Amino acid sequence: MKQKIILCANWKMALGREPSKVLAGAFKGLQSKSNNPKVEVWIAPSAVFLSEVAAVLSGSALKVGGQNAHWELAGAFTGETSTGNIKDVGGEFCIIGHSERRHIFMEDQEAVTKRAAAVLKSGLQLIYCVGETLEERESSKTNQVLALQLAPIVENLTSNGLPQVIVAYEPVWAIGTGKVASLDDITQAHDFILAQFRAKFGNAGRQVPVLYGGSVKPENFAGIIALPAVSGALVGGASLTFESFQMLHMIALDS
Ligand code: PGA
């Protein structure tokens, strides 16, 4: 039995104002019905609706957070959101380095590292995304890519900051494609990620939650969450309807 599972809904740019509020309310109901703190539900709505979703979730154990954040606290950065902005409206975490940021918006590792450092400095929880492209996997570069993405985070992290970090392993080729990594691939990647933290922090490094993300669905989740190195999931598509998210929540409770 797992002690704690994080189910983080990444709503990307998929939902408008009313659907965001309604779905957040439904997720809140799910949590209060099960009344089981083992499964934590985190929601990353569009930044525009953060404060309204936070209001819906207030008084519950659910967390709301950002999908990205800038490294500066304020300034002339059109289109960006600061960690302070996220905290101001009740945000408790922030996703950084999502593959859509890295590959569609061309955020390079330097920018991703700076964003992640700002999140840690702010006191927000960090969901730090890593993952290889199909080409990298096929040329046996998965571990090399994961090591490069993790190194700047692990290097700069202190043991005080360690509890703020959550890693999401999201193979780029599995996100929104319906293709899911095999259970062996997931285990190998998660073990490799944990080994990077263990190398610096010893046993404490083993406590870093590593979520899997990439086409998580009710049909494949039971196998994934049963893996010892998986502490939860970062869920896109299947977090957009109550029915599918409720099933993921039930599977997590049973695992
Ligand atoms: P998906 O997205 O579940 O739709 O594949 C996951 C993510 O991008 O975080």
PDB file of C-alpha atoms and ligand atoms in Angstrom:
ATOM      1  CA  MET A   1       0.000   0.000   0.000  1.00  0.00           C
ATOM      2  CA  LYS A   2       1.279   3.468  -0.834  1.00  0.00           C
ATOM      3  CA  GLN A   3       1.400   6.118   1.865  1.00  0.00           C
ATOM      4  CA  LYS A   4       0.725   9.102  -0.341  1.00  0.00           C
ATOM      5  CA  ILE A   5      -0.228   9.614  -3.973  1.00  0.00           C
ATOM      6  CA  ILE A   6      -0.366  12.908  -5.832  1.00  0.00           C
ATOM      7  CA  LEU A   7      -2.819  13.257  -8.707  1.00  0.00           C
ATOM      8  CA  CYS A   8      -2.063  16.541 -10.418  1.00  0.00           C
ATOM      9  CA  ALA A   9      -4.524  17.744 -13.036  1.00  0.00           C
ATOM     10  CA  ASN A  10      -2.836  19.849 -15.689  1.00  0.00           C
ATOM     11  CA  TRP A  11      -5.662  21.691 -17.412  1.00  0.00           C
ATOM     12  CA  LYS A  12      -3.295  23.456 -19.820  1.00  0.00           C
ATOM     13  CA  MET A  13      -5.368  25.928 -21.913  1.00  0.00           C
ATOM     14  CA  ALA A  14      -8.263  23.512 -22.279  1.00  0.00           C
ATOM     15  CA  LEU A  15     -11.004  24.926 -20.056  1.00  0.00           C
ATOM     16  CA  GLY A  16     -12.878  28.200 -19.810  1.00  0.00           C
ATOM     17  CA  ARG A  17     -13.936  29.975 -16.656  1.00  0.00           C
ATOM     18  CA  GLU A  18     -17.186  28.179 -15.782  1.00  0.00           C
ATOM     19  CA  PRO A  19     -15.954  24.663 -16.656  1.00  0.00           C
ATOM     20  CA  SER A  20     -12.830  25.293 -14.534  1.00  0.00           C
ATOM     21  CA  LYS A  21     -14.908  26.295 -11.521  1.00  0.00           C
ATOM     22  CA  VAL A  22     -17.425  23.484 -11.970  1.00  0.00           C
ATOM     23  CA  LEU A  23     -14.753  20.805 -12.389  1.00  0.00           C
ATOM     24  CA  ALA A  24     -12.747  22.126  -9.431  1.00  0.00           C
ATOM     25  CA  GLY A  25     -15.910  21.917  -7.316  1.00  0.00           C
ATOM     26  CA  ALA A  26     -16.490  18.354  -8.475  1.00  0.00           C
ATOM     27  CA  PHE A  27     -12.894  17.356  -7.610  1.00  0.00           C
ATOM     28  CA  LYS A  28     -13.356  18.905  -4.199  1.00  0.00           C
ATOM     29  CA  GLY A  29     -16.505  16.814  -3.692  1.00  0.00           C
ATOM     30  CA  LEU A  30     -14.577  13.706  -4.688  1.00  0.00           C
ATOM     31  CA  GLN A  31     -11.984  14.332  -2.045  1.00  0.00           C
ATOM     32  CA  SER A  32     -14.454  15.110   0.723  1.00  0.00           C
ATOM     33  CA  LYS A  33     -16.498  12.003  -0.164  1.00  0.00           C
ATOM     34  CA  SER A  34     -13.508   9.692   0.072  1.00  0.00           C
ATOM     35  CA  ASN A  35     -12.235  11.551   3.147  1.00  0.00           C
ATOM     36  CA  ASN A  36      -8.878   9.849   2.679  1.00  0.00           C
ATOM     37  CA  PRO A  37      -5.738  11.993   2.803  1.00  0.00           C
ATOM     38  CA  LYS A  38      -3.718   9.296   1.010  1.00  0.00           C
ATOM     39  CA  VAL A  39      -4.598  10.699  -2.413  1.00  0.00           C
ATOM     40  CA  GLU A  40      -3.806  14.380  -2.824  1.00  0.00           C
ATOM     41  CA  VAL A  41      -5.524  16.232  -5.647  1.00  0.00           C
ATOM     42  CA  TRP A  42      -3.649  19.155  -7.132  1.00  0.00           C
ATOM     43  CA  ILE A  43      -5.001  21.339  -9.945  1.00  0.00           C
ATOM     44  CA  ALA A  44      -3.081  23.545 -12.366  1.00  0.00           C
ATOM     45  CA  PRO A  45      -5.740  25.647 -14.144  1.00  0.00           C
ATOM     46  CA  SER A  46      -5.136  28.401 -16.650  1.00  0.00           C
ATOM     47  CA  ALA A  47      -3.340  31.229 -14.790  1.00  0.00           C
ATOM     48  CA  VAL A  48      -6.264  33.534 -15.542  1.00  0.00           C
ATOM     49  CA  PHE A  49      -8.572  31.363 -13.428  1.00  0.00           C
ATOM     50  CA  LEU A  50      -6.174  30.562 -10.593  1.00  0.00           C
ATOM     51  CA  SER A  51      -7.851  32.821  -8.102  1.00  0.00           C
ATOM     52  CA  GLU A  52     -11.378  31.637  -8.896  1.00  0.00           C
ATOM     53  CA  VAL A  53     -10.359  27.988  -8.723  1.00  0.00           C
ATOM     54  CA  ALA A  54      -8.539  28.720  -5.446  1.00  0.00           C
ATOM     55  CA  ALA A  55     -11.769  30.243  -4.096  1.00  0.00           C
ATOM     56  CA  VAL A  56     -13.726  27.124  -5.057  1.00  0.00           C
ATOM     57  CA  LEU A  57     -11.153  24.906  -3.342  1.00  0.00           C
ATOM     58  CA  SER A  58     -10.795  26.990  -0.198  1.00  0.00           C
ATOM     59  CA  GLY A  59     -11.326  25.068   2.989  1.00  0.00           C
ATOM     60  CA  SER A  60     -10.317  21.800   1.336  1.00  0.00           C
ATOM     61  CA  ALA A  61      -7.052  19.874   1.177  1.00  0.00           C
ATOM     62  CA  LEU A  62      -6.850  20.281  -2.615  1.00  0.00           C
ATOM     63  CA  LYS A  63      -4.036  22.432  -3.922  1.00  0.00           C
ATOM     64  CA  VAL A  64      -4.065  24.863  -6.793  1.00  0.00           C
ATOM     65  CA  GLY A  65      -0.944  25.954  -8.648  1.00  0.00           C
ATOM     66  CA  GLY A  66       0.609  27.407 -11.757  1.00  0.00           C
ATOM     67  CA  GLN A  67       1.579  25.803 -15.045  1.00  0.00           C
ATOM     68  CA  ASN A  68       4.734  27.923 -15.340  1.00  0.00           C
ATOM     69  CA  ALA A  69       6.394  30.890 -13.645  1.00  0.00           C
ATOM     70  CA  HIS A  70       9.005  33.488 -14.496  1.00  0.00           C
ATOM     71  CA  TRP A  71      12.299  33.760 -12.635  1.00  0.00           C
ATOM     72  CA  GLU A  72      11.859  37.434 -11.738  1.00  0.00           C
ATOM     73  CA  LEU A  73       9.330  38.557  -9.146  1.00  0.00           C
ATOM     74  CA  ALA A  74       8.208  41.609 -11.123  1.00  0.00           C
ATOM     75  CA  GLY A  75       9.146  43.596 -14.193  1.00  0.00           C
ATOM     76  CA  ALA A  76       8.639  44.094 -17.900  1.00  0.00           C
ATOM     77  CA  PHE A  77       7.977  40.493 -18.966  1.00  0.00           C
ATOM     78  CA  THR A  78       4.850  40.596 -21.120  1.00  0.00           C
ATOM     79  CA  GLY A  79       2.768  37.459 -20.907  1.00  0.00           C
ATOM     80  CA  GLU A  80       4.571  35.988 -17.926  1.00  0.00           C
ATOM     81  CA  THR A  81       3.380  35.125 -14.403  1.00  0.00           C
ATOM     82  CA  SER A  82       5.596  35.425 -11.323  1.00  0.00           C
ATOM     83  CA  THR A  83       5.797  33.055  -8.392  1.00  0.00           C
ATOM     84  CA  GLY A  84       4.576  35.980  -6.265  1.00  0.00           C
ATOM     85  CA  ASN A  85       1.492  36.320  -8.488  1.00  0.00           C
ATOM     86  CA  ILE A  86       0.751  32.623  -7.989  1.00  0.00           C
ATOM     87  CA  LYS A  87       1.191  32.860  -4.230  1.00  0.00           C
ATOM     88  CA  ASP A  88      -0.933  36.028  -4.051  1.00  0.00           C
ATOM     89  CA  VAL A  89      -3.983  34.107  -5.264  1.00  0.00           C
ATOM     90  CA  GLY A  90      -3.467  31.078  -3.044  1.00  0.00           C
ATOM     91  CA  GLY A  91      -1.292  28.927  -5.312  1.00  0.00           C
ATOM     92  CA  GLU A  92       0.806  26.318  -3.538  1.00  0.00           C
ATOM     93  CA  PHE A  93       2.842  24.777  -6.332  1.00  0.00           C
ATOM     94  CA  CYS A  94       4.074  25.377  -9.844  1.00  0.00           C
ATOM     95  CA  ILE A  95       4.889  23.112 -12.782  1.00  0.00           C
ATOM     96  CA  ILE A  96       8.168  23.952 -14.526  1.00  0.00           C
ATOM     97  CA  GLY A  97       9.801  22.525 -17.638  1.00  0.00           C
ATOM     98  CA  HIS A  98       6.708  20.892 -19.088  1.00  0.00           C
ATOM     99  CA  SER A  99       7.548  19.415 -22.462  1.00  0.00           C
ATOM    100  CA  GLU A 100       5.114  21.803 -24.147  1.00  0.00           C
ATOM    101  CA  ARG A 101       7.148  24.681 -22.690  1.00  0.00           C
ATOM    102  CA  ARG A 102      10.421  23.087 -23.741  1.00  0.00           C
ATOM    103  CA  HIS A 103       9.383  21.976 -27.222  1.00  0.00           C
ATOM    104  CA  ILE A 104       6.577  24.275 -28.414  1.00  0.00           C
ATOM    105  CA  PHE A 105       7.775  27.461 -26.726  1.00  0.00           C
ATOM    106  CA  MET A 106      11.462  26.629 -27.024  1.00  0.00           C
ATOM    107  CA  GLU A 107      12.328  27.190 -23.377  1.00  0.00           C
ATOM    108  CA  ASP A 108      15.894  26.011 -23.131  1.00  0.00           C
ATOM    109  CA  GLN A 109      17.409  24.331 -20.106  1.00  0.00           C
ATOM    110  CA  GLU A 110      18.888  27.601 -18.869  1.00  0.00           C
ATOM    111  CA  ALA A 111      15.464  29.256 -18.738  1.00  0.00           C
ATOM    112  CA  VAL A 112      13.892  26.161 -17.199  1.00  0.00           C
ATOM    113  CA  THR A 113      16.627  26.052 -14.533  1.00  0.00           C
ATOM    114  CA  LYS A 114      16.053  29.716 -13.663  1.00  0.00           C
ATOM    115  CA  ARG A 115      12.302  29.219 -13.460  1.00  0.00           C
ATOM    116  CA  ALA A 116      12.710  26.170 -11.221  1.00  0.00           C
ATOM    117  CA  ALA A 117      15.130  28.039  -8.937  1.00  0.00           C
ATOM    118  CA  ALA A 118      12.608  30.882  -8.574  1.00  0.00           C
ATOM    119  CA  VAL A 119       9.862  28.446  -7.614  1.00  0.00           C
ATOM    120  CA  LEU A 120      12.061  26.872  -4.938  1.00  0.00           C
ATOM    121  CA  LYS A 121      13.081  30.277  -3.630  1.00  0.00           C
ATOM    122  CA  SER A 122       9.441  31.345  -3.423  1.00  0.00           C
ATOM    123  CA  GLY A 123       8.524  28.443  -1.155  1.00  0.00           C
ATOM    124  CA  LEU A 124       6.047  26.981  -3.641  1.00  0.00           C
ATOM    125  CA  GLN A 125       6.225  23.243  -4.286  1.00  0.00           C
ATOM    126  CA  LEU A 126       7.982  22.524  -7.569  1.00  0.00           C
ATOM    127  CA  ILE A 127       6.725  19.959 -10.078  1.00  0.00           C
ATOM    128  CA  TYR A 128       9.761  19.651 -12.285  1.00  0.00           C
ATOM    129  CA  CYS A 129       9.111  17.915 -15.604  1.00  0.00           C
ATOM    130  CA  VAL A 130      11.682  15.830 -17.417  1.00  0.00           C
ATOM    131  CA  GLY A 131      11.446  13.481 -20.365  1.00  0.00           C
ATOM    132  CA  GLU A 132      12.992  12.372 -23.599  1.00  0.00           C
ATOM    133  CA  THR A 133      11.751  12.708 -27.172  1.00  0.00           C
ATOM    134  CA  LEU A 134      11.086   9.631 -29.294  1.00  0.00           C
ATOM    135  CA  GLU A 135      14.280  10.232 -31.237  1.00  0.00           C
ATOM    136  CA  GLU A 136      16.297  10.392 -28.022  1.00  0.00           C
ATOM    137  CA  ARG A 137      14.713   7.197 -26.735  1.00  0.00           C
ATOM    138  CA  GLU A 138      15.348   5.375 -29.994  1.00  0.00           C
ATOM    139  CA  SER A 139      18.991   6.396 -29.939  1.00  0.00           C
ATOM    140  CA  SER A 140      19.332   5.135 -26.317  1.00  0.00           C
ATOM    141  CA  LYS A 141      19.815   8.622 -24.928  1.00  0.00           C
ATOM    142  CA  THR A 142      17.005   8.570 -22.364  1.00  0.00           C
ATOM    143  CA  ASN A 143      19.230   8.488 -19.268  1.00  0.00           C
ATOM    144  CA  GLN A 144      21.600  11.058 -20.722  1.00  0.00           C
ATOM    145  CA  VAL A 145      18.706  13.463 -21.353  1.00  0.00           C
ATOM    146  CA  LEU A 146      17.181  12.904 -17.911  1.00  0.00           C
ATOM    147  CA  ALA A 147      20.581  13.463 -16.284  1.00  0.00           C
ATOM    148  CA  LEU A 148      21.076  16.748 -18.152  1.00  0.00           C
ATOM    149  CA  GLN A 149      17.617  17.988 -17.228  1.00  0.00           C
ATOM    150  CA  LEU A 150      17.998  17.001 -13.578  1.00  0.00           C
ATOM    151  CA  ALA A 151      21.608  18.024 -12.938  1.00  0.00           C
ATOM    152  CA  PRO A 152      21.056  21.788 -12.516  1.00  0.00           C
ATOM    153  CA  ILE A 153      18.187  21.174 -10.110  1.00  0.00           C
ATOM    154  CA  VAL A 154      19.952  18.552  -8.012  1.00  0.00           C
ATOM    155  CA  GLU A 155      23.231  20.511  -7.940  1.00  0.00           C
ATOM    156  CA  ASN A 156      21.634  23.664  -6.553  1.00  0.00           C
ATOM    157  CA  LEU A 157      19.252  21.955  -4.186  1.00  0.00           C
ATOM    158  CA  THR A 158      19.876  21.922  -0.436  1.00  0.00           C
ATOM    159  CA  SER A 159      18.456  19.363   1.942  1.00  0.00           C
ATOM    160  CA  ASN A 160      16.094  22.077   3.215  1.00  0.00           C
ATOM    161  CA  GLY A 161      14.686  22.498  -0.275  1.00  0.00           C
ATOM    162  CA  LEU A 162      14.391  18.778  -0.972  1.00  0.00           C
ATOM    163  CA  PRO A 163      10.838  18.373   0.418  1.00  0.00           C
ATOM    164  CA  GLN A 164       9.649  21.065  -2.009  1.00  0.00           C
ATOM    165  CA  VAL A 165      10.586  18.999  -5.053  1.00  0.00           C
ATOM    166  CA  ILE A 166       8.394  16.659  -7.045  1.00  0.00           C
ATOM    167  CA  VAL A 167       9.587  15.314 -10.372  1.00  0.00           C
ATOM    168  CA  ALA A 168       7.259  14.406 -13.224  1.00  0.00           C
ATOM    169  CA  TYR A 169       8.643  11.935 -15.737  1.00  0.00           C
ATOM    170  CA  GLU A 170       6.836  12.677 -18.972  1.00  0.00           C
ATOM    171  CA  PRO A 171       8.232  11.052 -22.081  1.00  0.00           C
ATOM    172  CA  VAL A 172       7.552  13.688 -24.739  1.00  0.00           C
ATOM    173  CA  TRP A 173       6.248  11.107 -27.212  1.00  0.00           C
ATOM    174  CA  ALA A 174       3.593   9.959 -24.718  1.00  0.00           C
ATOM    175  CA  ILE A 175       2.005  13.337 -23.973  1.00  0.00           C
ATOM    176  CA  GLY A 176      -1.430  13.774 -25.481  1.00  0.00           C
ATOM    177  CA  THR A 177      -0.694  11.067 -28.050  1.00  0.00           C
ATOM    178  CA  GLY A 178      -2.462   8.093 -26.497  1.00  0.00           C
ATOM    179  CA  LYS A 179       0.885   6.292 -26.435  1.00  0.00           C
ATOM    180  CA  VAL A 180       1.943   5.265 -22.971  1.00  0.00           C
ATOM    181  CA  ALA A 181       5.397   4.170 -21.885  1.00  0.00           C
ATOM    182  CA  SER A 182       5.723   0.498 -20.961  1.00  0.00           C
ATOM    183  CA  LEU A 183       5.802  -0.370 -17.277  1.00  0.00           C
ATOM    184  CA  ASP A 184       9.459  -1.373 -17.660  1.00  0.00           C
ATOM    185  CA  ASP A 185      10.344   1.947 -19.308  1.00  0.00           C
ATOM    186  CA  ILE A 186       8.588   3.840 -16.509  1.00  0.00           C
ATOM    187  CA  THR A 187      10.336   1.845 -13.791  1.00  0.00           C
ATOM    188  CA  GLN A 188      13.749   2.351 -15.371  1.00  0.00           C
ATOM    189  CA  ALA A 189      13.259   6.089 -15.800  1.00  0.00           C
ATOM    190  CA  HIS A 190      11.862   6.599 -12.288  1.00  0.00           C
ATOM    191  CA  ASP A 191      14.676   4.553 -10.730  1.00  0.00           C
ATOM    192  CA  PHE A 192      17.210   6.578 -12.686  1.00  0.00           C
ATOM    193  CA  ILE A 193      15.621   9.855 -11.530  1.00  0.00           C
ATOM    194  CA  LEU A 194      15.601   8.743  -7.896  1.00  0.00           C
ATOM    195  CA  ALA A 195      19.233   7.650  -8.193  1.00  0.00           C
ATOM    196  CA  GLN A 196      20.212  11.228  -9.107  1.00  0.00           C
ATOM    197  CA  PHE A 197      18.715  12.486  -5.848  1.00  0.00           C
ATOM    198  CA  ARG A 198      20.090   9.567  -3.837  1.00  0.00           C
ATOM    199  CA  ALA A 199      23.586  10.259  -5.096  1.00  0.00           C
ATOM    200  CA  LYS A 200      23.487  13.644  -3.408  1.00  0.00           C
ATOM    201  CA  PHE A 201      21.073  13.218  -0.511  1.00  0.00           C
ATOM    202  CA  GLY A 202      21.359   9.536   0.362  1.00  0.00           C
ATOM    203  CA  ASN A 203      18.188   7.960   1.684  1.00  0.00           C
ATOM    204  CA  ALA A 204      16.408  11.318   1.900  1.00  0.00           C
ATOM    205  CA  GLY A 205      16.712  11.499  -1.902  1.00  0.00           C
ATOM    206  CA  ARG A 206      14.565   8.401  -2.136  1.00  0.00           C
ATOM    207  CA  GLN A 207      11.619  10.367  -0.697  1.00  0.00           C
ATOM    208  CA  VAL A 208      11.284  12.667  -3.717  1.00  0.00           C
ATOM    209  CA  PRO A 209       7.892  11.874  -5.267  1.00  0.00           C
ATOM    210  CA  VAL A 210       8.234  10.980  -8.945  1.00  0.00           C
ATOM    211  CA  LEU A 211       4.985  11.263 -10.889  1.00  0.00           C
ATOM    212  CA  TYR A 212       4.389   9.691 -14.281  1.00  0.00           C
ATOM    213  CA  GLY A 213       2.747  11.723 -17.015  1.00  0.00           C
ATOM    214  CA  GLY A 214       1.817  11.002 -20.601  1.00  0.00           C
ATOM    215  CA  SER A 215      -1.564   9.633 -21.691  1.00  0.00           C
ATOM    216  CA  VAL A 216      -2.521   8.426 -18.219  1.00  0.00           C
ATOM    217  CA  LYS A 217      -6.045   7.024 -18.505  1.00  0.00           C
ATOM    218  CA  PRO A 218      -8.323   4.915 -16.297  1.00  0.00           C
ATOM    219  CA  GLU A 219      -7.459   1.922 -18.550  1.00  0.00           C
ATOM    220  CA  ASN A 220      -3.707   2.063 -17.956  1.00  0.00           C
ATOM    221  CA  PHE A 221      -3.389   3.702 -14.550  1.00  0.00           C
ATOM    222  CA  ALA A 222      -3.740   0.672 -12.269  1.00  0.00           C
ATOM    223  CA  GLY A 223      -0.578  -0.880 -13.706  1.00  0.00           C
ATOM    224  CA  ILE A 224       1.343   2.388 -13.558  1.00  0.00           C
ATOM    225  CA  ILE A 225       0.445   3.362  -9.996  1.00  0.00           C
ATOM    226  CA  ALA A 226       1.252  -0.151  -8.778  1.00  0.00           C
ATOM    227  CA  LEU A 227       4.925   0.399  -9.684  1.00  0.00           C
ATOM    228  CA  PRO A 228       6.946   1.031  -6.506  1.00  0.00           C
ATOM    229  CA  ALA A 229       8.832   4.004  -7.960  1.00  0.00           C
ATOM    230  CA  VAL A 230       5.664   5.844  -9.051  1.00  0.00           C
ATOM    231  CA  SER A 231       4.189   8.288  -6.522  1.00  0.00           C
ATOM    232  CA  GLY A 232       1.347   9.631  -8.626  1.00  0.00           C
ATOM    233  CA  ALA A 233       0.522  11.150 -11.978  1.00  0.00           C
ATOM    234  CA  LEU A 234       0.500  14.406 -13.876  1.00  0.00           C
ATOM    235  CA  VAL A 235      -2.664  14.122 -15.933  1.00  0.00           C
ATOM    236  CA  GLY A 236      -3.708  16.188 -18.925  1.00  0.00           C
ATOM    237  CA  GLY A 237      -6.553  14.825 -21.061  1.00  0.00           C
ATOM    238  CA  ALA A 238      -8.011  12.470 -18.446  1.00  0.00           C
ATOM    239  CA  SER A 239      -8.271  15.332 -15.934  1.00  0.00           C
ATOM    240  CA  LEU A 240     -10.687  17.273 -18.118  1.00  0.00           C
ATOM    241  CA  THR A 241     -13.780  15.255 -17.284  1.00  0.00           C
ATOM    242  CA  PHE A 242     -15.042  14.332 -13.863  1.00  0.00           C
ATOM    243  CA  GLU A 243     -15.786  10.754 -14.943  1.00  0.00           C
ATOM    244  CA  SER A 244     -12.244   9.874 -15.964  1.00  0.00           C
ATOM    245  CA  PHE A 245     -10.580  11.756 -13.104  1.00  0.00           C
ATOM    246  CA  GLN A 246     -12.889  10.095 -10.604  1.00  0.00           C
ATOM    247  CA  MET A 247     -11.770   6.706 -11.911  1.00  0.00           C
ATOM    248  CA  LEU A 248      -8.100   7.663 -11.554  1.00  0.00           C
ATOM    249  CA  HIS A 249      -8.845   8.803  -8.001  1.00  0.00           C
ATOM    250  CA  MET A 250     -10.512   5.470  -7.182  1.00  0.00           C
ATOM    251  CA  ILE A 251      -7.626   3.498  -8.651  1.00  0.00           C
ATOM    252  CA  ALA A 252      -5.161   5.581  -6.623  1.00  0.00           C
ATOM    253  CA  LEU A 253      -7.132   4.980  -3.427  1.00  0.00           C
ATOM    254  CA  ASP A 254      -7.033   1.230  -4.056  1.00  0.00           C
ATOM    255  CA  SER A 255      -3.330   1.089  -4.820  1.00  0.00           C
TER     256      SER A 255
HETATM  257  P1  PGA B   1      -1.794  13.932 -21.214  1.00  0.00           P
HETATM  258  O1  PGA B   1      -0.916  15.176 -20.705  1.00  0.00           O
HETATM  259  O2  PGA B   1      -2.249  13.200 -19.962  1.00  0.00           O
HETATM  260  O3  PGA B   1      -2.921  14.537 -21.980  1.00  0.00           O
HETATM  261  O4  PGA B   1      -0.897  13.087 -22.052  1.00  0.00           O
HETATM  262  C1  PGA B   1      -0.018  15.049 -19.632  1.00  0.00           C
HETATM  263  C2  PGA B   1       0.730  16.341 -19.437  1.00  0.00           C
HETATM  264  O5  PGA B   1       1.019  16.999 -20.426  1.00  0.00           O
HETATM  265  O6  PGA B   1       1.057  16.744 -18.309  1.00  0.00           O
END
